[in-house]
Structure formats: C-alpha cells, structure tokens
Coordinates of C-alpha atoms in Angstrom, one line a residue:
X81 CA 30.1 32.9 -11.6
X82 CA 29.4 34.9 -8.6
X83 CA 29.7 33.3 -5.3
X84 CA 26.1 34.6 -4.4
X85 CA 25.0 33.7 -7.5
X86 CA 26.1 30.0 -7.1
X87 CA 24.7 30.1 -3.6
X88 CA 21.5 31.3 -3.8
X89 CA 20.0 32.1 -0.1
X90 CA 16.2 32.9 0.3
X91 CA 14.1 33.0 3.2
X92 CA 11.3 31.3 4.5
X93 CA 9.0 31.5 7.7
X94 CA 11.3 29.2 9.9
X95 CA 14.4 30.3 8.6
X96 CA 16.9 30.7 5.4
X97 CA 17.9 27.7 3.0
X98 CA 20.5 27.7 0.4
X99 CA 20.2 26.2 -2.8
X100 CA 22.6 26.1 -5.8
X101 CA 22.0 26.9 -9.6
X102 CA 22.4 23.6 -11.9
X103 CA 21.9 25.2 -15.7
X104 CA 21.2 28.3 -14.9
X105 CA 18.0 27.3 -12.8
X106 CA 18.4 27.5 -8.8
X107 CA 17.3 24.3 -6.8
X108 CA 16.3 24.2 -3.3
X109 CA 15.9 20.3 -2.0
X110 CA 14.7 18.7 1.1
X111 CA 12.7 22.3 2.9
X112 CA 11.5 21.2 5.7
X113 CA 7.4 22.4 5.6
X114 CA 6.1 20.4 9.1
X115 CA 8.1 18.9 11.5
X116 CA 9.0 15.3 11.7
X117 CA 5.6 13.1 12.2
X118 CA 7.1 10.7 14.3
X119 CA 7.5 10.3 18.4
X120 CA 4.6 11.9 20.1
X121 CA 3.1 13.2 16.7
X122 CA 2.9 9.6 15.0
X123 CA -0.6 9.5 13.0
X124 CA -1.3 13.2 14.4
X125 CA -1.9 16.3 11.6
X126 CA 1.0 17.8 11.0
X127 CA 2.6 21.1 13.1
X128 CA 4.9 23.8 12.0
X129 CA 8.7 22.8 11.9
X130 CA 11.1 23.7 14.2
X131 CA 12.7 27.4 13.1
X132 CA 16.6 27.2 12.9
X133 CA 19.0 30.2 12.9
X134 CA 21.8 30.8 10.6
X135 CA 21.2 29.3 6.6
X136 CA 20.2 26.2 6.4
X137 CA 21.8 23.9 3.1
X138 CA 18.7 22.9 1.5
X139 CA 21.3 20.7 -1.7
X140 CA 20.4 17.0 -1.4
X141 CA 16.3 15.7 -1.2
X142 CA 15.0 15.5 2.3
X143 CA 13.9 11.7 3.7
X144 CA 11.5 9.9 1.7
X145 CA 7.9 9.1 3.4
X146 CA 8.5 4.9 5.0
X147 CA 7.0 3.0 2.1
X148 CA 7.5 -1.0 0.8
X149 CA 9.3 -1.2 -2.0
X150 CA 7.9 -2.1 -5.4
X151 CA 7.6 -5.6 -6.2
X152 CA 10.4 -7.1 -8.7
X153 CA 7.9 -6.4 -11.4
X154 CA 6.6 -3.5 -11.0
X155 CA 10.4 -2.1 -10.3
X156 CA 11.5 -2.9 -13.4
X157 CA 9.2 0.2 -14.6
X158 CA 8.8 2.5 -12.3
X159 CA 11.6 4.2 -10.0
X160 CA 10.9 4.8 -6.3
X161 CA 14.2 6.6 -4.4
X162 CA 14.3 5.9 -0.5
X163 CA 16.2 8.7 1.2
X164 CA 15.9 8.1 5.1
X165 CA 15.7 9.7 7.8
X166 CA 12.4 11.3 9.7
X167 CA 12.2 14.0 8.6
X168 CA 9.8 13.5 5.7
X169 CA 8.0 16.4 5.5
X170 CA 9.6 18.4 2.8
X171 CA 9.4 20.1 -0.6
X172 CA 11.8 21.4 -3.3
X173 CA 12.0 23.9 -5.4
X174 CA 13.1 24.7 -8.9
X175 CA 13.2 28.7 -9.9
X176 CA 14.4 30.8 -12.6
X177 CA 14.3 33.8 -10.7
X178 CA 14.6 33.6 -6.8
X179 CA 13.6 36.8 -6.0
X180 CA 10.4 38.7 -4.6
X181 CA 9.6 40.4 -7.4
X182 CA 9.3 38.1 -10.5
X183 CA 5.6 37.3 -9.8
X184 CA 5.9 33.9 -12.2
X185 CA 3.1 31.3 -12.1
X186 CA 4.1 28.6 -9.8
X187 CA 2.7 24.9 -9.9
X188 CA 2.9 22.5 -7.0
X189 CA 3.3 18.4 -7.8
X190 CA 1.8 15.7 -6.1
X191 CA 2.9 12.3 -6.6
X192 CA 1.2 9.0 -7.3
X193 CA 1.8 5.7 -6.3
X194 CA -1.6 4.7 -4.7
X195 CA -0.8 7.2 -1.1
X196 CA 1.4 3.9 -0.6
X197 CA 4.6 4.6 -2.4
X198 CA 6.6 7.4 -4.5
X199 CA 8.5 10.6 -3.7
X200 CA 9.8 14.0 -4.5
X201 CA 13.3 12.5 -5.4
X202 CA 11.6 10.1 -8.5
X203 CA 14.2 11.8 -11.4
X204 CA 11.2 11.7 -13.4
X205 CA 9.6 14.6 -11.3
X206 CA 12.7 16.6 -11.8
X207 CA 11.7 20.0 -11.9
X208 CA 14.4 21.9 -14.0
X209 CA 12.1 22.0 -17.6
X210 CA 9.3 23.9 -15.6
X211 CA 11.6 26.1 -14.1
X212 CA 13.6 26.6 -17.5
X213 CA 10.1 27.5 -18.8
X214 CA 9.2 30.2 -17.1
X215 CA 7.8 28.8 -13.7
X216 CA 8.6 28.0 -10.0
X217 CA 7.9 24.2 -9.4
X218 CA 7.8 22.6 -6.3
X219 CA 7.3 19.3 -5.4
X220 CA 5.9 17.7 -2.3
X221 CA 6.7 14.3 0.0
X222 CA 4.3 13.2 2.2
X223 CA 3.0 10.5 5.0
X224 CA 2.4 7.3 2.9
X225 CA 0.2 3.8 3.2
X226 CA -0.7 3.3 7.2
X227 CA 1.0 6.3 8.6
X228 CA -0.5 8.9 6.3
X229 CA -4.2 7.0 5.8
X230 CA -4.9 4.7 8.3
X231 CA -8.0 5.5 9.6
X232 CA -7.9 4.3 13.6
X233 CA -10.4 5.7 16.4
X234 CA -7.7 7.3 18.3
X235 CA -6.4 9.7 16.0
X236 CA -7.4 11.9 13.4
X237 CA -8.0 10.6 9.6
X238 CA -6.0 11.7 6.4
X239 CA -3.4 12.6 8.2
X240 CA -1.6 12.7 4.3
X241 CA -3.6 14.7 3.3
X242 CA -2.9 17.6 6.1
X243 CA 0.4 17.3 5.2
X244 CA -0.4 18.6 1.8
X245 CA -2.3 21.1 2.7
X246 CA 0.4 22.2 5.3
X247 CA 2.5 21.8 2.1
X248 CA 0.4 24.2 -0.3
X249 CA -0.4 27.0 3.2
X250 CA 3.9 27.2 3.3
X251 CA 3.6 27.1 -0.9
X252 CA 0.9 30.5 -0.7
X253 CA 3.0 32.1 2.7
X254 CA 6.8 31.4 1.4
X255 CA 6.8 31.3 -2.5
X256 CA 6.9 35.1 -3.3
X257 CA 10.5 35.0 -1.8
X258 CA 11.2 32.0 -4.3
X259 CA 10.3 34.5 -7.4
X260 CA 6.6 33.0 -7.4
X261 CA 3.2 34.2 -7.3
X262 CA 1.0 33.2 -4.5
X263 CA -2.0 34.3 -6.7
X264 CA -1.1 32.0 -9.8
X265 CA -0.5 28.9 -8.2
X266 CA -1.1 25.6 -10.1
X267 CA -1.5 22.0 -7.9
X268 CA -0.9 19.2 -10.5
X269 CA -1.1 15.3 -9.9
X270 CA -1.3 12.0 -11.4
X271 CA -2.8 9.0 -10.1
X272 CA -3.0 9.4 -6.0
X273 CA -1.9 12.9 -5.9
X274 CA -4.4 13.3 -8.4
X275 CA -7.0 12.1 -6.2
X276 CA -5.7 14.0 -3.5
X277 CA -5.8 17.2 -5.5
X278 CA -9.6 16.5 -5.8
X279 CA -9.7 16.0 -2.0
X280 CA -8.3 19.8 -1.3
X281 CA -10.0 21.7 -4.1
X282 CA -13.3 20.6 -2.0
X283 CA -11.6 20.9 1.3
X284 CA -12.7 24.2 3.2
X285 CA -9.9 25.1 4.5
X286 CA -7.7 25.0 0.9
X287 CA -10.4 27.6 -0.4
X288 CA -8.2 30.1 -2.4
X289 CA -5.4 29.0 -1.9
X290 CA -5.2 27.2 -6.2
X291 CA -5.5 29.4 -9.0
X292 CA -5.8 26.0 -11.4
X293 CA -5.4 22.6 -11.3
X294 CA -4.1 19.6 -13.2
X295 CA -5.8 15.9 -12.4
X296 CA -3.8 13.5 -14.3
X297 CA -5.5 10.0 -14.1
X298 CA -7.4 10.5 -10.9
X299 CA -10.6 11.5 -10.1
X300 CA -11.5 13.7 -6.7
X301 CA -13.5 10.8 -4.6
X302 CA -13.7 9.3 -1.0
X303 CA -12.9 5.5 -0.4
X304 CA -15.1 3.6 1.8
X305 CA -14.3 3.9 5.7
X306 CA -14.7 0.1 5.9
X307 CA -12.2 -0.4 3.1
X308 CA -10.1 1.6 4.6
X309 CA -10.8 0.5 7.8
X310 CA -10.3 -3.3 6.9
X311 CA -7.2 -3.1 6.0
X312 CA -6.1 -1.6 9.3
X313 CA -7.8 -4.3 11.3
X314 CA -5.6 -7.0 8.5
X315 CA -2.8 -5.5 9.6
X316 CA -3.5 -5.6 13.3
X317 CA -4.5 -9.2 13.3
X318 CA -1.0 -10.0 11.6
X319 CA 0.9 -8.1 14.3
X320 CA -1.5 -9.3 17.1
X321 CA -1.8 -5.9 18.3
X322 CA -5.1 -3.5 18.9
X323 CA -6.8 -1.9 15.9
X324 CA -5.2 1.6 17.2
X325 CA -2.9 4.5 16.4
X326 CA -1.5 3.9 19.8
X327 CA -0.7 0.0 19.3
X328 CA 0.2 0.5 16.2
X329 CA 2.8 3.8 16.9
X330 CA 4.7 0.8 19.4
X331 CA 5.6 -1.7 16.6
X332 CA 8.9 -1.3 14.6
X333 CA 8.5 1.0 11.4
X334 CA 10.4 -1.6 9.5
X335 CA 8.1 -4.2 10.5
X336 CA 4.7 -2.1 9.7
X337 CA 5.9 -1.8 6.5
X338 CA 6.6 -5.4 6.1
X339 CA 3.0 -6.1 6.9
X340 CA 1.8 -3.3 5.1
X341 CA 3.4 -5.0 1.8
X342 CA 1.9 -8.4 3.1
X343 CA -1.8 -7.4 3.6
X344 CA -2.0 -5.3 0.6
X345 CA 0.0 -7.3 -2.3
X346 CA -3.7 -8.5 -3.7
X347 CA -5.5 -5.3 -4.1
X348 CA -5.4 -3.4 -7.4
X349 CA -7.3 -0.3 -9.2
X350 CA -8.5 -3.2 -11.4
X351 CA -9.5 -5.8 -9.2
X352 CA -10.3 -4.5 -5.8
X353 CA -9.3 -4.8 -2.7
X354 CA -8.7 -3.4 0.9
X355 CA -6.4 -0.4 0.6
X356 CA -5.5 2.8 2.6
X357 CA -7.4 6.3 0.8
X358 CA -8.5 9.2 1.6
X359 CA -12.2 9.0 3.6
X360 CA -14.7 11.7 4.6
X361 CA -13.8 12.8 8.5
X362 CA -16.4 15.5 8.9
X363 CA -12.9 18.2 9.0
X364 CA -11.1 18.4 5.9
X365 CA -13.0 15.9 4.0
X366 CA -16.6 17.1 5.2
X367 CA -18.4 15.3 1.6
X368 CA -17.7 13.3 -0.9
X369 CA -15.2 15.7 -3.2
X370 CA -16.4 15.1 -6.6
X371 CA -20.3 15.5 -5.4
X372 CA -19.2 19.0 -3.8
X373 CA -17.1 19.9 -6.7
X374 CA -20.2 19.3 -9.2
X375 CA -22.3 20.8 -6.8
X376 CA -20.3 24.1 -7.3
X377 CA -19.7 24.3 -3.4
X378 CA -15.8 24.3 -3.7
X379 CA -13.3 25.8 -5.8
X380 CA -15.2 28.4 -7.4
X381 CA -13.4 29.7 -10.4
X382 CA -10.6 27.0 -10.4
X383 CA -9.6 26.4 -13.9
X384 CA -9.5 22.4 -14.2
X385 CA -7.2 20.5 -16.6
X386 CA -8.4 16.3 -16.1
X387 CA -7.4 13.5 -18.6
X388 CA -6.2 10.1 -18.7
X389 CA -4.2 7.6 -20.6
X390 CA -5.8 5.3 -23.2
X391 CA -5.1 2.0 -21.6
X392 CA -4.6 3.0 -18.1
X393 CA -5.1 -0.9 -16.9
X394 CA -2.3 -2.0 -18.4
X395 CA -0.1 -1.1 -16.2
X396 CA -1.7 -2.6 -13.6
X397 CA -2.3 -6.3 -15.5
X398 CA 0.7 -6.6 -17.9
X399 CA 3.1 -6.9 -15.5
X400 CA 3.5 -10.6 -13.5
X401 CA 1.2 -12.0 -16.4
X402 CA -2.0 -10.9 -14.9
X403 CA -3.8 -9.7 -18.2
X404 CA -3.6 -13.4 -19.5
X405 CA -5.1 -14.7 -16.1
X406 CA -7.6 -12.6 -16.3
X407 CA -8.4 -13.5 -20.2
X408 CA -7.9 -17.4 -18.8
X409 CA -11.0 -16.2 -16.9
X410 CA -13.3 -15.2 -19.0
X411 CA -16.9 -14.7 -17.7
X412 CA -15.8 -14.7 -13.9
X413 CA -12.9 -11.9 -14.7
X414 CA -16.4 -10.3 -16.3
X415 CA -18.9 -11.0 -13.7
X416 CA -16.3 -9.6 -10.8
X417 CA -15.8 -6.2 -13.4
X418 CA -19.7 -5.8 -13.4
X419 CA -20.0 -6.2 -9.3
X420 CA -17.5 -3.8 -9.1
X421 CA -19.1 -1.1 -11.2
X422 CA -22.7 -1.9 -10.2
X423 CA -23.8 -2.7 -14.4
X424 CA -25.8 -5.2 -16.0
X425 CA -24.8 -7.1 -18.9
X426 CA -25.4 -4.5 -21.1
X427 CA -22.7 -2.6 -20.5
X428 CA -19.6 -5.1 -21.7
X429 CA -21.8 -5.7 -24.4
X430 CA -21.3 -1.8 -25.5
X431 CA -18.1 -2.1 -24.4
X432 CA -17.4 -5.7 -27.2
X433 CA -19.7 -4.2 -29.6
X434 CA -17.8 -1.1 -30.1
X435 CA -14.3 -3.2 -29.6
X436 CA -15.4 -7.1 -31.1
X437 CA -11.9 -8.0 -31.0
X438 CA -10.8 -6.9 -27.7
X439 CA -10.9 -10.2 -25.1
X440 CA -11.6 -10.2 -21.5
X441 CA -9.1 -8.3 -19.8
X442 CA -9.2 -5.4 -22.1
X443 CA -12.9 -5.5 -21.8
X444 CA -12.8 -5.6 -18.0
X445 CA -9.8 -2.9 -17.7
X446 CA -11.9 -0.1 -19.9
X447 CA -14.6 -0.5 -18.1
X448 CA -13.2 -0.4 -14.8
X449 CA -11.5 2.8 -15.7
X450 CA -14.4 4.2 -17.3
X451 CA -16.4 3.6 -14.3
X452 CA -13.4 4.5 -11.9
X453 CA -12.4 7.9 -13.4
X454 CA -13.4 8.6 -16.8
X455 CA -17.2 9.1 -16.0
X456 CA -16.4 11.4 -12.8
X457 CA -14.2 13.4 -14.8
X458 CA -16.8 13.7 -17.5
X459 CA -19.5 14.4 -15.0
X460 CA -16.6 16.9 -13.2
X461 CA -16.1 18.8 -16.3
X462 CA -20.1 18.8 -17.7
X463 CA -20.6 20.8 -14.2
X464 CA -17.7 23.1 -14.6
X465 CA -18.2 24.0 -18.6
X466 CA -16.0 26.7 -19.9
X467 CA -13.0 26.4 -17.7
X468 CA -12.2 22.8 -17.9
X469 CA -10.4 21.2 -20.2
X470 CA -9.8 17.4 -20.7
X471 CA -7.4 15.3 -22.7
X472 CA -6.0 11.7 -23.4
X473 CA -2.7 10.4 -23.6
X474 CA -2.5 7.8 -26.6
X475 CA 1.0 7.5 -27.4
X476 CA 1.8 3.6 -27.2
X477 CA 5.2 2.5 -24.7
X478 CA 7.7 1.3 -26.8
X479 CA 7.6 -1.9 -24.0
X480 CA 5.7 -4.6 -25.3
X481 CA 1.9 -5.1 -24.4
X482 CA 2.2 -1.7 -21.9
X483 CA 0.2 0.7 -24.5
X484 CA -0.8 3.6 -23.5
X485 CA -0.4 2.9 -19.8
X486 CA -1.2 4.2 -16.2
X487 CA 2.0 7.3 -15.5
X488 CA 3.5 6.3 -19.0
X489 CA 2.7 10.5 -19.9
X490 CA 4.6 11.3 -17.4
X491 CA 8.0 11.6 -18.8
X492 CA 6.6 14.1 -21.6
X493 CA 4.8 16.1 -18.9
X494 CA 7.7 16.9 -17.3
X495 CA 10.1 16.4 -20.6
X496 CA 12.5 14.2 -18.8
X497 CA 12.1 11.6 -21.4
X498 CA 15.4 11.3 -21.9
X499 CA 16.9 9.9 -18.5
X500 CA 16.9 6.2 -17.8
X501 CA 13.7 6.0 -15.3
X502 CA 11.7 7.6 -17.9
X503 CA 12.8 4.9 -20.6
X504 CA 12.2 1.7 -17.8
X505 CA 8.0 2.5 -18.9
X506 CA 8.5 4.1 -21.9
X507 CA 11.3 2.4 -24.1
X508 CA 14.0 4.1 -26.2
X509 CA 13.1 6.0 -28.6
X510 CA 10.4 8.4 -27.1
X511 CA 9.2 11.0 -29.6
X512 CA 10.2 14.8 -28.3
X513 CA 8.0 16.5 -29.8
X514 CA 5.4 15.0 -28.1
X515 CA 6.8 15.8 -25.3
X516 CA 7.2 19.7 -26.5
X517 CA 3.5 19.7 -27.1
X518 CA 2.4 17.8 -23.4
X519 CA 5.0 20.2 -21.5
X520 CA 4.1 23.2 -23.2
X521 CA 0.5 22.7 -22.8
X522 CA 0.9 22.4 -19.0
X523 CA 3.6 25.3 -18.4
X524 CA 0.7 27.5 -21.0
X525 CA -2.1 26.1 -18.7
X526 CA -0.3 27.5 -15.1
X527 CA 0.4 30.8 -16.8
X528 CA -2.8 32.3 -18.0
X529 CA -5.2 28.8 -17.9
X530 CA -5.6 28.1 -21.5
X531 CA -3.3 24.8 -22.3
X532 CA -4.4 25.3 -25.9
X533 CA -7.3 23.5 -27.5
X534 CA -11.3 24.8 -26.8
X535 CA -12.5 24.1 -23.2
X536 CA -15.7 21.5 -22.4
X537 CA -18.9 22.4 -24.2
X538 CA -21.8 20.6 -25.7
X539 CA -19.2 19.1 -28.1
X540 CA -17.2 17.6 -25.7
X541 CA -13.5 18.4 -27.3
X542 CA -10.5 16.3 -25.5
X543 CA -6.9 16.9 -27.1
X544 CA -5.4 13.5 -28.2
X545 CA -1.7 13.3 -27.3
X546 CA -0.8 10.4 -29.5
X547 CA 1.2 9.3 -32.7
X548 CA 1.6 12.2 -34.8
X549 CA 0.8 16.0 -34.2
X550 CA -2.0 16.3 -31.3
X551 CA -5.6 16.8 -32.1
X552 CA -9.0 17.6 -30.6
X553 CA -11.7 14.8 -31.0
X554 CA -14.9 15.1 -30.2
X555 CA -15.4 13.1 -27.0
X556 CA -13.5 10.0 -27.8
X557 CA -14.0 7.1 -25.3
X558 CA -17.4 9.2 -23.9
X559 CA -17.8 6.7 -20.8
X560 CA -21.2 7.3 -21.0
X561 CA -21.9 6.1 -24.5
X562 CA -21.0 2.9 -23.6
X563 CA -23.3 2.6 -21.0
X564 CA -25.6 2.7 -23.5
X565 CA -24.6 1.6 -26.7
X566 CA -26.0 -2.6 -26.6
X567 CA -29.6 -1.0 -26.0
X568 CA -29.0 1.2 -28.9
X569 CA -27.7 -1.2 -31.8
X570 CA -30.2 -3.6 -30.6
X571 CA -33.0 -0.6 -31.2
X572 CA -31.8 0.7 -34.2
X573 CA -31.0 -2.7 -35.8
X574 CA -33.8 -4.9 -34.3
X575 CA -31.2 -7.7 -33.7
X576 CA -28.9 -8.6 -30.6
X577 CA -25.8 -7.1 -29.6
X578 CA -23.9 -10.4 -30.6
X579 CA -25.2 -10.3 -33.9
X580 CA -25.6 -6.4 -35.1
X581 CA -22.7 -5.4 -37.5
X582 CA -19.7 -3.5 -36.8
X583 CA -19.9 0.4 -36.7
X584 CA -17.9 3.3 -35.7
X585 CA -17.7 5.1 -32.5
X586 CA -19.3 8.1 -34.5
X587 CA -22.0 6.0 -36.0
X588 CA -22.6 4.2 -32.3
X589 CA -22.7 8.0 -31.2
X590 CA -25.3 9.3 -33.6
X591 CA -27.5 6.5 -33.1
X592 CA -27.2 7.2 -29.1
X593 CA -28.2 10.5 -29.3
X594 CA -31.2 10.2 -31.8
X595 CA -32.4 8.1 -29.4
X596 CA -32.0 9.8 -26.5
X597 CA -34.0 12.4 -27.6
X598 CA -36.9 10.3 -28.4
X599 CA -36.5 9.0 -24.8
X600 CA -35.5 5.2 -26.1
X601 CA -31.8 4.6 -24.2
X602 CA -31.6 4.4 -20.6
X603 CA -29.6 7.5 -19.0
X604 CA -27.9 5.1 -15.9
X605 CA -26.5 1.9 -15.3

C-alpha cells in the first residue's frame, strides 16, 4: 500500500488532519470542531478552535464529554468509553472516498444517553459499515448533563446543543474535502440526540443546513425550565454554592459530577423526575420544536425517518428489579402514570383492554411512551404526509425480560452486531439479516430519501423490524387509538371495559373509526 494511501491527509478550516485506512475505509478520530469549553468559556456557546499549522494526527478518539458513569446495572448493558482530556469538542469521520469530488451522501450521529452520558468512542457507533456502504459518517461528542444543559441566569441555555450545531456548520463548511456532499447531508439520533435532532430542525439558525433526518426513539420537544431549573438549584444546595454558572465553574469537575450522579439517580423517562434537557431560550430554541415543526415553520422539505422500539420501557425498569416494584404497586404505579400524562381512567383501560394480560408495569411503560413519543411522532408525521416515514423495532433481546428495548436497534442500525458491546443488550445470537434490512434501509434513506416501504398517508403504514422478513402494518400501536378504545367497546358493546370480550387491534380499530365519524369517541385525553 502506498504511503499516501495509508496516510490519508485532508484539510479542514483550521488546519489538516491525518487519518489512516482500516479495511479499505479511511478514519479520521478526535477533529477538533470548537475549542475546549472549559476556563473562561465554561457554560458559554461554543467558539471556533484554535487553527494549528503543519498535519495534525487525527488516529485515536478525542476526550469524551465529563459524564458519571453508569450505574452497575445499567453497565452491564450498555458501554460508555471515557477518553479524557478537555478537549471534548470533536467529531470523526469514516469515508470511502476522501476526496472533493465524490459528492456521497453523508449522515451525521448524535448520541443518546439522556444529554447526561455516551460518546462518539461507544464501539457500537463505529462508523465503518456506513462508510463501506457508500457514505461519509461522522459522529459527534458534545457538552453533557450540567455543563452542556444547565440552565443558570448567568450564562446562556443549551449550551449542548450549540455545540451541535457548531458540529453540523463545520459538517456543511468541511465535508466536501472528506468526499461528502454538503447538499445530501443526513443528521440521525436515538434517544437524546434524537431529541436534539428535533431541537435543530426547528432551530433558525440550522435552516438548510439537513437534507433528511433520522429520529430514533425521541421526539423533538422542550423540557420544562423549572425541571430543568430544579435540578440545578439540587445540585447547588448539595455543594452549598449559588444557583450560578459562576459558582458552579469554581467547584472541582470531578466533584460536579459526583453530585450530578447523586441528585439525579431517581429520575427516569418512566417515572419522572428533575433532569437536565433542552429548554426554549428565545435564541436557538425560540418555540417548542415539535409545535413549529407541525406548524410547517421549520425544516421545509426535510425528509423525516421517526420510529421506536416495541417495549422501549423496559430498558428503563428491568434492570435493578424496578418492573416488579412497580407491578408490587399496582394502582399507585397507575395513578402516578396517569398524572404524568394528564389521562383519565379511560385510558389504561384501552390500554388492558387491548392487552388483558399485561400487569401494571407494562401497562404504565406503554403508556408513558405512547404519551412521551409515539403520539408526537404520530402527530409529527400526520403534518408532514408524503415525506415521512415511521417504523418500529420488534425484534425481542436475547436477554431475558429486556424485549424489544430502549437502543436495543441499535446494533443492527449500524450492523455492528457482532462485537461484544452490541451483544451486552442484545445477547448472542443476533439475526444478520435483520440487521442487513435496518442498515440498508438507513444508508437507502441518506441517499435519495426513500428507506423502502410507502411513506405516511391516510393508512398510516410503519415497517415492522421484527422476527422474520420486515413488513408494513397498518398503524400498529396507533397511540391515539388507545386513547380511545374503553369509550369505544363500552359503546359498541353496551357493557364496561372490565367486562367486554377480547378483540383484535383491527377489530378495536374499526369500531374506533365508525364511531368517530358518527361523532361518538372523544378526540383528546
């Protein structure tokens, strides 16, 4: 092999980085995209990095955002590198072709772990299949938990989420040199950077700057400023310090992380909680996202791919025995799910009649997800007919009681199945040609925006990723239905909820919509 080809050197606007080629595909790790958010620019938006002179190795991940670790638990599934250092604000990238004039689609990760935890360097985000496929993929680390979301009156909010937006400006400026096409640019997420995808496709200043996007288990929303703002003043009251960037920049990074762990160990997506999110600032987050993005103010002509995983909850409740304390519950575990999404009791009644043998934890964890990001995604994609396409992930973890869990797709996304991180979620033994079908639906989605099955229309398709060959179903799991499925069997058979016989989601459906038209179900909760 040729020296130059071994060494690949490309430029970019603060200087040139050399990568290396692992099987045929040449990496670039750790590009610095902002400068280090520490010192004086602690909880500030991020600035340009410093420009360097010469070639710059870019071989080994960049620092990892400061983050707590996983607890013992949750470690055992899912894999979260540390790399330090301070200078955090990097990217990577995997290309076939590094050169100006390949033009190939390029997509742009975003990583999950509830803007608290994760990174670039997770080996299940490795970027070679992509690449190997056809496109440039780069992936993105950014300010995490109190540093990149705290919300304090001195200082700027989300400053996260300016970091990946710097991220995606140096993606559209830089990527042509990297054999990608700033016109054909895909941002893809799951879980927070899902959310945070949302965020940018409605921010004003990331207007054309995504081609498509992928929102894997996370809908676009805001969190509440006094959530958000709670768990700040927690944190403060631990330390004995002011509620502000400035008291909070003096205390040892080690320490704020400790607290961090501390004051945050009882919230979940599930249950509730204080936690750190993205909140509207009147800037970058001027609305709500999803109300802008229905309301066709944002992202015009963005092709949207949105799904979820059958039993996203589980993830969040198997693990440390939760999903039996929660069943121990019973009617509290219910009445706490119902606060939460602002329902009546008619609503777990849908929910048990169309599942009678599901108990209280899977009761209260499908309707917490519906309510927390299946029904905005529906509404998302009802607004956006004809270029949005949604799907579910049903394949069931070969771990026992995990299901079809929150991040369990993502190993076939990015059809790395095969390494040891993707098996601690997923088991041995997971199928590849699911993962064929999941990763060639994404890579066809980036090039031309068709991932293969019919986008939203009146008949509500999703494409099932499951046991066996995929299919398209007819709006399985329609949050909505259930909403109003108790008031329906008790209509159409004249006899309670608790008594009316068992029928099928289609049946259930068919009733629901005969009555709707006569005006009979109830359209809200």
């Amino acid at each position: 092999m040729a020296a130059e080809q071994a060494n690949p050197v490309v430029g970019t606007p603060y200087g040139a980085v050399r990568g290396r080629y692992e099987h045929g595909i040449a990496v670039f790790r750790g590009i610095p995209y902002a400068a280090p958010p520490f010192g004086a620019r602690r909880f500030r938006p991020p600035v340009p990095p410093e420009p360097w002179t010469g070639v710059r190795d870019a071989l080994a991940f960049g620092p990892t955002a400061p983050k707590p670790p996983y607890s013992d638990v949750f470690a055992e599934l899912l894999s979260d590198p540390v790399v330090p250092g301070d200078d955090c604000l990097n990217l990577n990238v995997w290309t076939p072709d590094p050169g100006p004039g390949a033009r190939l689609p390029v997509m742009v990760w975003l990583h999950g772990g509830a803007l608290t935890r994760g990174s670039s360097a997770v080996p299940v985000y490795d970027g070679h299949a992509f690449a190997r496929d056809g496109v440039v993929f780069v992936s993105v680390n950014y300010r995490l938990g109190v540093e990149g979301y705290g919300l304090f009156p001195d200082a700027p909010a989300n400053p996260g989420l300016r970091d990946q937006l710097a991220a995606l400006r140096w993606v559209h400026e830089s990527i042509a040199a990297f054999g990608g096409d700033p016109d054909r640019i895909t941002l893809f997420g799951q879980s927070a950077g899902a959310i945070s995808i949302g965020a940018l496709l409605a921010a004003p200043q990331a207007q054309g700057l995504v081609r498509r996007a992928v929102l894997q288990s996370g809908p676009p929303e805001a969190f509440d400023r006094d959530k958000v703002r709670r768990m700040v003043r927690r944190m403060a009251t631990r330390l004995k310090i002011p509620a502000t960037a400035e008291a909070f920049a003096a205390v040892d990074r080690r320490q704020l992380l400790r607290t961090q762990a501390d004051v945050g160990r009882l919230s979940s997506p599930v249950l509730g909680g204080p936690t750190f999110g993205i909140v509207i600032d009147g800037d970058l987050v001027p609305r709500d996202p999803l109300e802008a993005l229905i309301a066709g103010e944002a992202a015009r002509g963005v092709d949207l791919m949105m799904g979820w995983t059958r039993d996203e909850y589980r993830l969040w409740l198997v693990p440390g025995g939760l999903h039996e304390r929660v069943d121990r519950l019973g009617a509290v575990a219910l009445a706490g799910a119902m606060a939460r999404c602002h329902c009546g009791v008619e609503v777990p009644r849908g929910y048990r009649a169309l599942h009678p043998g599901a108990g209280t934890a899977e009761t209260v964890g499908q309707l917490v997800t519906d309510h927390l990001l299946r029904y905005p995604l529906h509404r998302l994609a009802e607004a956006r007919p004809g270029n949005s396409y949604l799907y579910e992930f049903a394949w069931p973890s070969n771990r026992p009681a995990l299901g079809s869990c929150h991040a369990l797709e993502l190993g076939f996304v990015f059809d790395t199945g095969d390494i040891p991180e993707s098996a601690k979620l997923a088991g041995e033994g997971a199928p590849q040609d699911l993962a064929d079908a999941m990763h060639g639906a994404w890579v066809s989605f980036a090039a031309d925006g068709d991932p293969g099955w019919p986008s939203w229309d009146d008949s509500h398709p999703v494409r099932i990723f499951g046991e066996g060959a995929p299919y398209v179903a007819a709006g399985p799991r329609d949050p909505e239905f259930a909403l109003w499925a108790a008031d329906a069997m008790a209509k159409e058979a004249a006899v309670p909820v608790e008594g009316a016989p068992a029928r099928s989601a289609t049946e259930l459906r068919s009733v629901v919509r005969r009555l709707r038209r006569t005006g009979d179900v109830r359209r809200s909760s």
